[in-house]
Short mmCIF file of C-alpha atoms in Angstrom, two decimals:
data_model
loop_
_atom_site.label_atom_id
_atom_site.label_comp_id
_atom_site.label_asym_id
_atom_site.label_seq_id
_atom_site.Cartn_x
_atom_site.Cartn_y
_atom_site.Cartn_z
CA MET A 1 13.94 -24.93 -20.83
CA PRO A 2 13.96 -21.43 -19.23
CA ARG A 3 10.66 -20.47 -17.69
CA ALA A 4 8.81 -17.18 -17.43
CA TYR A 5 6.95 -16.06 -14.32
CA ILE A 6 3.92 -13.78 -14.15
CA GLY A 7 3.22 -11.22 -11.46
CA VAL A 8 -0.25 -9.68 -11.21
CA ASP A 9 -0.64 -6.47 -9.20
CA VAL A 10 -4.04 -5.02 -8.32
CA GLY A 11 -3.76 -1.40 -7.27
CA THR A 12 -6.45 1.10 -6.38
CA THR A 13 -7.30 2.16 -9.94
CA SER A 14 -5.86 -0.53 -12.23
CA THR A 15 -4.50 -4.02 -12.55
CA ARG A 16 -1.10 -4.75 -14.05
CA ALA A 17 0.57 -7.94 -15.20
CA GLY A 18 4.31 -8.38 -15.66
CA VAL A 19 6.21 -11.24 -17.29
CA PHE A 20 9.74 -11.92 -15.98
CA ASP A 21 12.45 -14.44 -16.73
CA GLU A 22 14.23 -16.51 -14.05
CA ALA A 23 16.80 -13.73 -13.51
CA GLY A 24 14.10 -11.17 -12.79
CA THR A 25 14.35 -9.38 -16.14
CA LEU A 26 11.08 -7.73 -17.14
CA LEU A 27 9.91 -9.05 -20.50
CA ALA A 28 6.54 -7.29 -20.76
CA VAL A 29 3.97 -5.37 -18.76
CA ALA A 30 0.32 -4.51 -19.39
CA ARG A 31 -2.27 -2.49 -17.50
CA HIS A 32 -6.06 -2.32 -17.42
CA PRO A 33 -8.28 0.08 -15.41
CA ILE A 34 -10.72 -1.10 -12.76
CA ARG A 35 -13.98 0.50 -11.76
CA ILE A 36 -14.28 2.34 -8.47
CA TRP A 37 -17.27 3.95 -6.75
CA HIS A 38 -16.78 6.96 -4.46
CA GLU A 39 -19.59 8.23 -2.25
CA ALA A 40 -19.95 10.72 0.56
CA GLY A 41 -18.92 9.58 4.00
CA ASP A 42 -15.56 8.16 2.91
CA ILE A 43 -17.27 5.33 1.00
CA VAL A 44 -15.07 3.64 -1.64
CA GLU A 45 -16.20 0.40 -3.28
CA GLN A 46 -15.21 -1.93 -6.10
CA SER A 47 -16.36 -5.13 -7.81
CA SER A 48 -14.40 -8.36 -7.42
CA GLN A 49 -15.66 -9.61 -10.78
CA ASP A 50 -14.51 -6.41 -12.49
CA ILE A 51 -11.11 -6.78 -10.84
CA TRP A 52 -10.76 -10.41 -11.96
CA ASP A 53 -11.77 -9.49 -15.51
CA ALA A 54 -9.14 -6.73 -15.52
CA CYS A 55 -6.52 -9.22 -14.31
CA ALA A 56 -7.40 -11.52 -17.20
CA ILE A 57 -7.11 -8.75 -19.76
CA SER A 58 -3.77 -7.62 -18.33
CA VAL A 59 -2.27 -11.13 -18.27
CA ARG A 60 -3.34 -11.85 -21.84
CA ALA A 61 -1.92 -8.55 -23.07
CA ALA A 62 1.40 -9.03 -21.24
CA MET A 63 1.76 -12.56 -22.59
CA THR A 64 1.16 -11.33 -26.13
CA GLU A 65 3.70 -8.54 -25.75
CA ALA A 66 6.29 -10.91 -24.28
CA GLY A 67 5.74 -13.48 -27.01
CA ILE A 68 5.53 -16.24 -24.42
CA THR A 69 3.28 -19.25 -24.91
CA PRO A 70 1.35 -20.73 -21.97
CA ASP A 71 3.64 -23.77 -21.81
CA GLY A 72 6.55 -21.41 -21.14
CA VAL A 73 5.04 -20.11 -17.87
CA GLY A 74 6.45 -21.70 -14.71
CA GLY A 75 4.27 -19.94 -12.14
CA ILE A 76 2.10 -16.97 -11.31
CA GLY A 77 1.68 -14.80 -8.22
CA PHE A 78 -0.82 -12.15 -7.18
CA ASP A 79 -0.64 -9.07 -4.98
CA ALA A 80 -3.36 -6.54 -4.24
CA THR A 81 -4.47 -3.69 -2.03
CA CYS A 82 -5.73 -4.74 1.40
CA SER A 83 -9.40 -4.39 0.45
CA LEU A 84 -12.21 -6.54 1.85
CA VAL A 85 -14.07 -8.91 -0.53
CA VAL A 86 -17.44 -10.35 0.52
CA LEU A 87 -18.93 -13.46 -1.16
CA ASP A 88 -21.93 -15.64 -0.37
CA ARG A 89 -21.75 -19.38 0.34
CA GLN A 90 -21.76 -20.15 -3.39
CA GLY A 91 -18.86 -17.77 -3.99
CA GLU A 92 -21.01 -15.09 -5.60
CA PRO A 93 -20.72 -11.37 -4.77
CA LEU A 94 -22.63 -9.94 -1.81
CA THR A 95 -23.24 -6.22 -1.58
CA VAL A 96 -21.28 -4.07 0.86
CA SER A 97 -23.11 -0.99 -0.41
CA GLY A 98 -26.09 0.97 0.75
CA SER A 99 -27.17 0.85 -2.89
CA GLY A 100 -27.81 -2.87 -2.61
CA ASP A 101 -25.85 -3.46 -5.82
CA LYS A 102 -24.34 -6.96 -5.57
CA GLN A 103 -21.47 -6.16 -7.87
CA ARG A 104 -20.27 -3.59 -5.31
CA ASN A 105 -18.88 -6.26 -3.00
CA VAL A 106 -15.43 -4.84 -2.17
CA ILE A 107 -14.75 -2.29 0.58
CA VAL A 108 -11.59 -0.61 -0.68
CA TRP A 109 -8.63 -0.17 1.69
CA MET A 110 -9.01 3.63 1.67
CA ASP A 111 -12.71 3.49 2.63
CA HIS A 112 -12.99 5.03 6.10
CA ARG A 113 -16.65 4.20 6.83
CA ALA A 114 -15.49 2.11 9.80
CA THR A 115 -13.76 4.90 11.73
CA ALA A 116 -16.26 4.63 14.61
CA GLU A 117 -15.80 0.85 14.70
CA ALA A 118 -12.02 1.29 14.81
CA ARG A 119 -12.46 3.54 17.84
CA LEU A 120 -14.65 0.95 19.56
CA ILE A 121 -12.03 -1.73 18.97
CA ASN A 122 -9.24 0.51 20.22
CA GLU A 123 -11.20 1.30 23.38
CA THR A 124 -10.96 -2.38 24.37
CA GLU A 125 -7.18 -1.99 24.72
CA ASP A 126 -6.91 -5.70 23.94
CA ALA A 127 -3.41 -7.18 23.93
CA VAL A 128 -3.75 -7.98 20.21
CA LEU A 129 -3.62 -4.25 19.49
CA ARG A 130 -0.03 -4.23 20.67
CA TYR A 131 0.82 -5.81 17.31
CA VAL A 132 -0.68 -2.92 15.31
CA GLY A 133 1.24 -0.17 17.07
CA GLY A 134 -1.38 0.08 19.79
CA SER A 135 -4.18 1.36 17.55
CA ILE A 136 -6.12 -0.38 14.80
CA SER A 137 -6.87 1.57 11.62
CA PRO A 138 -10.21 1.84 9.80
CA GLU A 139 -8.23 0.73 6.73
CA MET A 140 -7.87 -2.74 8.31
CA GLU A 141 -10.42 -5.53 8.03
CA MET A 142 -11.77 -6.01 11.57
CA PRO A 143 -13.31 -2.51 11.72
CA LYS A 144 -14.83 -3.08 8.27
CA LEU A 145 -16.25 -6.45 9.34
CA LEU A 146 -17.70 -4.91 12.48
CA TRP A 147 -19.24 -2.14 10.35
CA LEU A 148 -20.91 -4.75 8.14
CA LYS A 149 -22.30 -6.53 11.17
CA ARG A 150 -23.69 -3.30 12.60
CA HIS A 151 -24.95 -1.65 9.40
CA LEU A 152 -25.45 -4.35 6.71
CA ARG A 153 -26.37 -7.33 8.87
CA ALA A 154 -28.03 -9.22 5.99
CA SER A 155 -24.77 -9.27 4.03
CA PHE A 156 -22.71 -10.12 7.10
CA ASP A 157 -24.94 -13.09 7.95
CA ALA A 158 -25.27 -14.33 4.37
CA ALA A 159 -21.53 -14.20 3.69
CA GLY A 160 -19.77 -17.49 3.12
CA HIS A 161 -16.33 -15.98 2.64
CA PHE A 162 -14.55 -12.82 3.72
CA PHE A 163 -11.31 -12.41 1.78
CA ASP A 164 -8.48 -9.95 1.65
CA LEU A 165 -8.40 -9.00 -2.03
CA ALA A 166 -5.04 -10.71 -2.65
CA ASP A 167 -6.39 -13.97 -1.17
CA TYR A 168 -9.57 -13.65 -3.22
CA LEU A 169 -7.44 -13.61 -6.36
CA THR A 170 -5.60 -16.81 -5.42
CA TRP A 171 -8.93 -18.44 -4.50
CA ARG A 172 -10.32 -17.38 -7.85
CA ALA A 173 -7.24 -18.79 -9.56
CA THR A 174 -7.05 -22.12 -7.72
CA GLY A 175 -10.15 -22.71 -5.63
CA SER A 176 -7.93 -22.88 -2.52
CA LEU A 177 -9.26 -21.27 0.66
CA GLN A 178 -5.77 -20.99 2.12
CA ARG A 179 -4.83 -17.46 3.18
CA SER A 180 -1.44 -15.80 3.13
CA THR A 181 0.43 -15.10 6.35
CA CYS A 182 1.08 -11.63 4.94
CA THR A 183 -2.55 -10.63 4.48
CA VAL A 184 -4.08 -12.02 7.66
CA THR A 185 -1.19 -10.98 9.91
CA CYS A 186 -0.86 -7.44 8.59
CA LYS A 187 -4.56 -6.58 8.11
CA TRP A 188 -6.71 -9.13 10.00
CA ASN A 189 -5.02 -9.27 13.44
CA TYR A 190 -3.88 -12.88 12.98
CA LEU A 191 -1.06 -13.64 15.41
CA ALA A 192 1.46 -15.45 13.22
CA HIS A 193 4.00 -15.66 16.05
CA ASP A 194 1.42 -17.57 18.10
CA GLY A 195 0.12 -19.52 15.12
CA GLY A 196 -3.53 -18.55 15.43
CA TRP A 197 -6.43 -16.17 15.89
CA SER A 198 -7.22 -14.70 19.33
CA ALA A 199 -10.66 -15.81 20.50
CA PRO A 200 -10.73 -13.33 23.42
CA PHE A 201 -10.04 -10.47 20.99
CA PHE A 202 -12.94 -11.41 18.72
CA LYS A 203 -15.29 -11.75 21.68
CA ARG A 204 -14.18 -8.44 23.15
CA ILE A 205 -14.70 -6.48 19.92
CA GLY A 206 -18.14 -7.91 19.12
CA LEU A 207 -17.17 -10.46 16.46
CA SER A 208 -17.58 -13.67 18.44
CA ASP A 209 -19.39 -15.06 15.37
CA PHE A 210 -16.01 -16.01 13.94
CA VAL A 211 -15.01 -17.90 17.08
CA ALA A 212 -18.28 -19.86 17.10
CA GLU A 213 -17.76 -20.95 13.50
CA THR A 214 -14.05 -21.75 14.11
CA TYR A 215 -12.97 -18.98 11.74
CA ALA A 216 -14.35 -20.78 8.69
CA ARG A 217 -15.25 -17.55 6.87
CA ILE A 218 -11.96 -15.75 7.46
CA GLY A 219 -9.38 -18.53 7.16
CA THR A 220 -8.58 -21.81 8.86
CA GLU A 221 -5.35 -22.61 7.01
CA ILE A 222 -2.69 -19.90 6.86
CA VAL A 223 0.39 -20.45 4.68
CA ALA A 224 3.57 -18.57 3.84
CA PRO A 225 3.68 -16.32 0.75
CA GLY A 226 4.80 -18.31 -2.27
CA THR A 227 3.35 -21.60 -1.00
CA ARG A 228 1.94 -23.56 -3.93
CA LEU A 229 -1.86 -23.52 -3.68
CA GLY A 230 -4.05 -26.45 -4.63
CA ALA A 231 -3.40 -28.04 -8.01
CA GLY A 232 -2.50 -24.71 -9.61
CA LEU A 233 -4.69 -22.82 -12.04
CA THR A 234 -8.15 -24.33 -12.42
CA PRO A 235 -9.40 -24.94 -15.96
CA ALA A 236 -11.84 -22.02 -15.59
CA ALA A 237 -9.19 -19.60 -14.34
CA ALA A 238 -6.73 -20.76 -16.98
CA ALA A 239 -9.32 -20.09 -19.68
CA ASP A 240 -9.91 -16.59 -18.30
CA LEU A 241 -6.19 -15.76 -18.13
CA GLY A 242 -5.19 -17.40 -21.40
CA LEU A 243 -2.86 -19.81 -19.61
CA SER A 244 -2.64 -23.56 -19.09
CA PRO A 245 -4.45 -25.40 -16.29
CA GLY A 246 -2.18 -26.53 -13.48
CA ILE A 247 0.33 -23.66 -13.67
CA PRO A 248 1.60 -23.22 -10.08
CA VAL A 249 0.09 -20.32 -8.12
CA GLY A 250 1.87 -18.92 -5.05
CA ALA A 251 0.14 -17.66 -1.92
CA SER A 252 -0.24 -13.91 -2.18
CA LEU A 253 1.18 -10.67 -0.80
CA ILE A 254 -0.28 -7.24 -0.12
CA ASP A 255 0.80 -4.90 -2.93
CA ALA A 256 3.28 -2.80 -0.95
CA HIS A 257 4.76 -5.94 0.58
CA ALA A 258 5.29 -7.40 -2.89
CA GLY A 259 7.21 -4.20 -3.65
CA GLY A 260 9.26 -4.76 -0.50
CA ILE A 261 10.11 -8.32 -1.53
CA GLY A 262 11.03 -7.07 -5.00
CA ALA A 263 13.28 -4.33 -3.62
CA ILE A 264 15.09 -4.92 -0.33
CA GLY A 265 16.93 -8.14 -1.10
CA GLY A 266 18.58 -6.93 -4.28
CA ARG A 267 22.25 -7.55 -5.05
CA ASP A 268 24.30 -4.36 -4.66
CA GLY A 269 27.29 -5.30 -6.79
CA SER A 270 29.68 -5.69 -3.87
CA GLY A 271 29.45 -9.45 -3.87
CA GLY A 272 28.82 -9.47 -0.13
CA ALA A 273 25.81 -10.82 1.71
CA THR A 274 22.69 -8.68 1.71
CA ASP A 275 21.32 -7.56 5.09
CA ALA A 276 17.59 -7.01 4.68
CA CYS A 277 17.46 -5.53 8.18
CA ASP A 278 19.64 -2.61 7.08
CA ARG A 279 17.27 -1.75 4.25
CA LEU A 280 14.06 0.21 4.55
CA ALA A 281 11.46 -0.24 1.81
CA TYR A 282 9.43 2.82 0.80
CA ILE A 283 6.72 1.87 -1.69
CA MET A 284 4.82 4.82 -3.15
CA GLY A 285 1.48 4.53 -4.86
CA THR A 286 -1.91 6.05 -4.11
CA SER A 287 -0.79 5.61 -0.52
CA ALA A 288 2.72 4.81 0.72
CA CYS A 289 4.15 2.06 2.92
CA ILE A 290 7.39 2.31 4.89
CA MET A 291 8.57 -1.16 5.85
CA ALA A 292 11.44 -2.25 8.07
CA THR A 293 12.63 -5.80 8.77
CA THR A 294 14.08 -6.93 12.11
CA LYS A 295 15.30 -10.20 13.59
CA GLU A 296 13.53 -9.57 16.89
CA PRO A 297 10.16 -7.86 17.50
CA CYS A 298 10.30 -4.09 17.99
CA PHE A 299 7.19 -2.30 19.24
CA VAL A 300 6.82 1.18 17.76
CA PRO A 301 3.75 3.17 18.94
CA GLY A 302 1.62 4.33 16.02
CA VAL A 303 3.35 2.00 13.55
CA TRP A 304 1.70 -1.23 12.45
CA GLY A 305 3.36 -4.40 13.65
CA PRO A 306 5.58 -5.99 14.63
CA TYR A 307 4.28 -8.72 12.31
CA TYR A 308 6.03 -12.08 12.33
CA SER A 309 6.66 -13.24 8.74
CA GLY A 310 4.53 -10.35 7.53
CA MET A 311 6.81 -9.80 4.55
CA VAL A 312 10.13 -11.68 4.74
CA PRO A 313 9.59 -15.19 6.16
CA ASP A 314 10.92 -15.72 9.70
CA PHE A 315 11.63 -12.00 10.20
CA TRP A 316 9.52 -9.34 11.90
CA LEU A 317 7.99 -6.45 9.96
CA ASN A 318 7.21 -2.92 11.13
CA GLU A 319 4.95 -1.12 8.67
CA GLY A 320 4.57 2.62 8.72
CA GLY A 321 2.46 4.35 6.13
CA GLN A 322 0.95 7.44 4.61
CA SER A 323 -2.73 7.14 3.75
CA ALA A 324 -2.37 9.60 0.88
CA ALA A 325 0.85 9.87 -1.14
CA GLY A 326 0.29 9.79 -4.89
CA ALA A 327 -3.35 10.64 -4.20
CA ALA A 328 -2.29 13.72 -2.22
CA ILE A 329 -0.04 15.03 -5.00
CA ASP A 330 -2.70 14.37 -7.64
CA HIS A 331 -5.28 16.24 -5.57
CA LEU A 332 -2.98 19.20 -5.01
CA LEU A 333 -2.30 19.53 -8.73
CA LYS A 334 -5.92 19.08 -9.81
CA SER A 335 -7.04 21.74 -7.32
CA HIS A 336 -4.63 24.35 -8.71
CA PRO A 337 -6.11 26.95 -11.14
CA GLY A 338 -3.29 26.27 -13.60
CA HIS A 339 -4.06 22.56 -13.93
CA ALA A 340 -5.78 22.78 -17.33
CA GLU A 341 -3.03 24.97 -18.81
CA ALA A 342 -0.25 22.76 -17.46
CA SER A 343 -1.98 19.56 -18.62
CA ALA A 344 -2.36 20.93 -22.14
CA ALA A 345 1.29 22.01 -22.24
CA ALA A 346 2.36 18.54 -21.03
CA ARG A 347 0.30 16.84 -23.74
CA ASN A 348 1.87 19.05 -26.38
CA GLU A 349 5.29 17.80 -25.28
CA GLY A 350 4.14 14.17 -25.12
CA LEU A 351 4.61 14.00 -21.34
CA ASP A 352 2.39 13.27 -18.38
CA LEU A 353 1.84 16.21 -16.06
CA ILE A 354 4.27 15.14 -13.33
CA ASP A 355 7.14 14.55 -15.77
CA PHE A 356 6.41 17.88 -17.42
CA LEU A 357 6.52 19.76 -14.13
CA GLU A 358 9.61 17.94 -12.92
CA ARG A 359 11.61 18.76 -16.06
CA ARG A 360 10.74 22.43 -15.73
CA ILE A 361 11.52 22.46 -12.01
CA ILE A 362 14.94 20.83 -12.31
CA ALA A 363 15.86 23.01 -15.28
CA ARG A 364 15.04 26.10 -13.24
CA ALA A 365 16.70 24.93 -10.01
CA GLY A 366 19.80 23.42 -11.57
CA ASP A 367 19.56 20.07 -9.75
CA ALA A 368 17.00 17.89 -7.98
CA SER A 369 18.25 18.78 -4.50
CA ARG A 370 18.04 22.54 -4.82
CA ALA A 371 14.61 22.30 -6.44
CA ALA A 372 13.21 22.13 -2.89
CA LEU A 373 14.09 25.82 -2.49
CA LEU A 374 11.10 26.63 -4.75
CA ALA A 375 8.89 25.70 -1.80
CA ARG A 376 10.54 28.11 0.63
CA ASP A 377 7.35 30.10 1.19
CA ILE A 378 4.62 27.48 0.77
CA HIS A 379 4.09 24.59 3.15
CA VAL A 380 1.85 21.51 2.98
CA LEU A 381 0.70 18.95 5.51
CA PRO A 382 -0.63 16.54 2.85
CA GLU A 383 -2.79 14.32 5.06
CA PHE A 384 -6.08 14.55 3.20
CA ILE A 385 -7.47 11.26 4.60
CA GLY A 386 -5.76 10.98 7.96
CA ASN A 387 -2.42 10.04 9.43
CA ARG A 388 -1.55 6.37 9.33
CA SER A 389 1.83 6.64 11.10
CA PRO A 390 3.23 7.49 13.55
CA TYR A 391 0.19 9.27 15.05
CA ALA A 392 -2.50 6.78 13.99
CA ASP A 393 -5.02 9.61 13.66
CA PRO A 394 -7.60 8.98 10.90
CA ASP A 395 -9.19 12.38 11.54
CA THR A 396 -6.09 14.40 10.54
CA ARG A 397 -6.69 16.59 7.49
CA ALA A 398 -4.47 18.57 5.14
CA VAL A 399 -3.26 22.08 5.89
CA ILE A 400 -1.65 24.45 3.38
CA ALA A 401 0.09 27.69 4.35
CA GLY A 402 1.45 30.35 2.02
CA LEU A 403 -1.06 30.24 -0.83
CA ASP A 404 -1.31 33.35 -3.00
CA LEU A 405 -3.45 34.37 -5.98
CA ASP A 406 -0.96 33.25 -8.65
CA THR A 407 -2.53 30.94 -11.22
CA ASP A 408 0.37 30.25 -13.57
CA ILE A 409 2.36 27.04 -14.04
CA GLY A 410 5.18 28.40 -11.90
CA SER A 411 2.78 28.61 -8.96
CA MET A 412 1.73 25.01 -9.59
CA GLU A 413 5.38 23.96 -9.57
CA ARG A 414 5.89 25.53 -6.16
CA LEU A 415 2.82 23.76 -4.78
CA PHE A 416 4.00 20.46 -6.27
CA VAL A 417 7.42 20.73 -4.64
CA ALA A 418 5.83 21.76 -1.33
CA GLY A 419 3.63 18.66 -1.47
CA LEU A 420 6.65 16.43 -2.06
CA CYS A 421 8.41 18.07 0.88
CA GLY A 422 5.35 17.42 3.05
CA LEU A 423 5.38 13.72 2.12
CA ALA A 424 9.12 13.60 2.88
CA TYR A 425 8.62 15.16 6.32
CA GLY A 426 5.92 12.61 7.13
CA LEU A 427 8.30 9.87 6.04
CA ALA A 428 11.03 11.33 8.28
CA GLU A 429 8.66 11.23 11.27
CA VAL A 430 8.10 7.52 10.74
CA ILE A 431 11.83 6.81 10.34
CA GLU A 432 12.55 8.73 13.55
CA ALA A 433 9.86 6.74 15.37
CA PHE A 434 11.48 3.55 14.08
CA ALA A 435 14.92 4.61 15.29
CA ALA A 436 13.65 5.60 18.73
CA HIS A 437 12.50 2.02 19.26
CA GLY A 438 15.50 0.16 17.89
CA VAL A 439 14.60 -0.12 14.19
CA ARG A 440 17.47 1.38 12.23
CA SER A 441 18.43 1.35 8.55
CA SER A 442 21.11 3.08 6.52
CA ILE A 443 19.61 2.76 3.06
CA MET A 444 16.07 3.17 1.74
CA ILE A 445 14.93 1.29 -1.36
CA MET A 446 12.12 3.10 -3.15
CA GLY A 447 9.52 1.43 -5.32
CA GLY A 448 6.28 2.43 -7.01
CA GLY A 449 5.66 4.90 -9.82
CA ALA A 450 6.95 7.99 -8.02
CA SER A 451 10.25 6.28 -7.22
CA ARG A 452 11.39 6.76 -10.81
CA SER A 453 11.47 10.50 -10.20
CA PRO A 454 14.95 11.94 -9.42
CA LEU A 455 13.22 14.89 -7.73
CA VAL A 456 11.21 12.67 -5.38
CA ARG A 457 14.18 10.47 -4.51
CA GLN A 458 16.51 13.38 -3.78
CA ILE A 459 14.00 15.25 -1.61
CA MET A 460 13.44 12.04 0.38
CA ALA A 461 17.21 11.53 0.78
CA ASP A 462 17.87 15.15 1.77
CA THR A 463 15.09 15.05 4.35
CA THR A 464 15.74 11.68 5.97
CA GLY A 465 19.54 11.56 5.80
CA LEU A 466 19.36 8.06 4.30
CA THR A 467 20.86 6.97 1.01
CA VAL A 468 17.97 6.33 -1.37
CA ALA A 469 18.36 3.59 -3.97
CA LEU A 470 16.23 2.27 -6.78
CA PRO A 471 15.67 -1.39 -7.48
CA GLN A 472 17.28 -2.33 -10.77
CA THR A 473 13.88 -3.31 -12.15
CA LYS A 474 11.44 -0.51 -12.83
CA GLU A 475 8.59 -2.76 -11.61
CA PRO A 476 9.52 -4.07 -8.13
CA VAL A 477 5.89 -4.69 -7.11
CA LEU A 478 5.26 -6.85 -10.16
CA LEU A 479 8.60 -8.57 -9.62
CA GLY A 480 7.65 -9.38 -6.03
CA ALA A 481 4.41 -10.96 -7.26
CA ALA A 482 6.29 -12.93 -9.93
CA MET A 483 8.70 -14.17 -7.23
CA LEU A 484 5.72 -15.86 -5.57
CA GLY A 485 5.12 -17.77 -8.79
CA ALA A 486 8.81 -18.67 -9.02
CA VAL A 487 8.78 -20.16 -5.51
CA ALA A 488 5.49 -21.99 -6.13
CA GLY A 489 6.89 -23.33 -9.40
CA GLY A 490 10.03 -24.64 -7.76
CA ALA A 491 12.52 -22.41 -9.55
CA TYR A 492 13.80 -21.30 -6.14
CA ALA A 493 13.44 -22.90 -2.74
CA SER A 494 12.36 -19.84 -0.75
CA ILE A 495 11.42 -16.18 -0.89
CA GLY A 496 14.86 -15.34 0.51
CA GLU A 497 16.65 -17.20 -2.28
CA THR A 498 14.37 -15.66 -4.89
CA MET A 499 15.09 -12.15 -3.62
CA ALA A 500 18.83 -12.75 -3.97
CA LYS A 501 18.57 -14.30 -7.44
CA MET A 502 15.91 -12.17 -9.15
CA SER A 503 16.56 -8.62 -7.86
CA ALA A 504 19.40 -6.10 -7.73
CA LEU A 505 19.91 -2.48 -6.71
CA GLY A 506 20.29 0.33 -9.20
CA ARG A 507 20.91 4.08 -8.99
CA LYS A 508 21.51 5.79 -5.64
CA SER A 509 20.84 9.34 -4.48
CA GLU A 510 23.49 12.06 -4.32
CA PRO A 511 24.94 13.16 -0.95
CA THR A 512 23.01 15.94 0.76
CA ALA A 513 24.64 19.38 0.84
CA PRO A 514 24.78 20.89 4.36
CA ASP A 515 22.76 23.95 3.36
CA MET A 516 19.95 21.76 1.98
CA ALA A 517 19.88 19.67 5.15
CA ALA A 518 19.53 22.92 7.12
CA PHE A 519 16.79 24.14 4.76
CA HIS A 520 14.71 21.02 5.29
CA ALA A 521 15.27 21.11 9.05
CA ARG A 522 13.86 24.64 9.16
CA LYS A 523 10.97 23.76 6.87
CA ARG A 524 10.14 20.78 9.04
CA GLU A 525 9.59 23.18 11.94
CA VAL A 526 6.83 24.81 9.89
CA TYR A 527 5.44 21.37 9.04
CA LYS A 528 5.13 20.63 12.77
CA LEU A 529 3.29 23.94 13.25
CA LEU A 530 0.81 22.90 10.55
CA ARG A 531 0.18 19.64 12.38
CA GLU A 532 -0.51 21.59 15.55
CA VAL A 533 -2.89 23.87 13.64
CA ASP A 534 -4.80 20.82 12.42
CA ARG A 535 -5.03 19.32 15.89
CA SER A 536 -5.95 22.59 17.61
CA SER A 537 -8.58 23.56 15.04
CA ARG A 538 -10.30 20.18 15.33
CA ALA A 539 -10.24 20.42 19.12
CA ALA A 540 -11.65 23.95 19.04
CA MET A 541 -14.60 22.93 16.87
CA ARG A 542 -15.30 19.54 18.42
CA ASP A 543 -17.69 20.66 21.14
CA ILE A 544 -19.57 22.97 18.79
CA ALA A 545 -20.01 20.16 16.29
CA ARG A 546 -21.38 17.90 19.02
CA GLY A 547 -23.79 20.58 20.11
#
C-alpha cells in the first residue's frame, strides 16, 4: 500500500505541514500562525507550547485536505528555525524573558540580545571557531546560553533541557532526547568530524557547567537526520497531531537545511548522476541561507562551517547567509508612503502586494531581467539586522541612497527592485567568497517563498552569473522535512537515496544579456560604497557614543 509522508516546517511567523507521496508529489499543505514577542534591544521571543499547538493544527488541516487517514502515514519529519528552547527538569517551559512569563521560553534565531556574549566568545580565538568561519554569531546558541547564564541565572540553573527548536519538536513527538547532527553541528559548535563536544571550548567561553554535567542538558546522543527516534509518535503526541501512535519520526533538520535537502539532489531530466557539490542551495525566507556541499572541508572566512554532515550526510557544508531577506523587503515596502495605496490596489485585484508589484514591474520593463533598470538611481544595502556573511558583522545596518519625495506606487516599485538588487549583491559577495576558497558551483537551486518569483530569480542569475533553477516542487522545505519521515519509515535507505527519488529540478533562468551584466557590475560598485558608508559612519560615532 503506498504511504504518505508528512513534513512539518516551523518558520519565524508560522508553522506549515505538507503531505507528500513516495514520489515527492505534494498532496496538501496547511499553515497556522505562531505568536511572537518583539521588544527593544533586539529581543525576539516565542512560546514552545504555542509552536507545538500550531504544528498540531497544521498537521490536522493538511491531513484533512489530503484525504489521508492516519494509517496511511508512513513517517513524519520536522524542521524549524535555529531558535533556543528552554525547559525545566520536568519538561515544562522556563522563561527566557525579562517579563518572567514562563510561556516566553524560546529565544528566536533573530534575537540579537547576545551580541556582547558573541564578542566575548570570539575574543577567545578558540580553535572551534575555525568551524564557524572564524567568528560565532549572536544568532547561534552558545552566545544565547552564555547570555542566560549572565543575565537570567535562575532560568539557566533551573533548566533541565536546552533544545534547538527542531530537536524540541522531535522530543515532543517521541520523548527522545537524541539531537540531530544538523542542529548541534551548525548552531551549537558540536564537532561532528571529531564525534564530540570540545571541553576546552566550553571552559574557555565560561560554560564549563556543560562539561561538568557531561553535556546532559544539551545532548549526549547525536544522530544523523532521518534516524528513527524512539518508538515513534507517543500516544500523547499522536492525539495532538491527529495521527496514530508509533508512526516513525525522523531526526530533524534546520529549516533552511531541509530546503537544501529538498532542492539540490533533484533529478534534472538528463538521466545522469546528480552532483550535489555542483549545486548551490539558496533558501529565502525571513532570512536567507546560501549552502554549498563539498567532499573535503573548505574554510571560508566569514562563512559558517565547514560542517561535517551538516546537511548531506558524509559531506561538508559551508553555510553563508543573510540575516534579513524577506524581512528586509517587507520592511522596505511597509516604510514607503505608498504602502497603503498599493496594498489596497493589490487586494482589489486579489493579489498579495509582492505579486501585484511584480506584475506591474515586468509589464513596464518588458521582461524580468530588464526590470532591474528601474533601480538605476536608487540603491539599497538591505542589512537591517547585521551582516551574517561574508563579513560576520552583526552591527551592520541598512543604507539607502537616492530617495526622493515621490509617494506613488511607481516609487515603491523602484524601491522594491532596488531592495532585490541589494539582496542579490550580498548573495554575490558570498558566492565570490566561496569561490576564492575552493567552493565552486555552476547552478543555484532556489527555495522558499520568494523563489517562485521570476523577477527574483532572474535578478539573482544576472548578478551572480549562475544558472538559477527551481525545484520541481513548490515546497522544497516541506519536502525536505517529509524526506526525514520517509527515511525513518524505511521507504528509502538514506537521505541521499531519498533526494534522488523524491525531488526533481524545474524551470531555469534565462541567459544574462551582456548589457544587464554590465549594469549590475556598475550598480555593485555603488553597493560597495554604501557598505563603506555604513562602516565609516559607525566608526565616526563610536567614540562619541562611548563618551
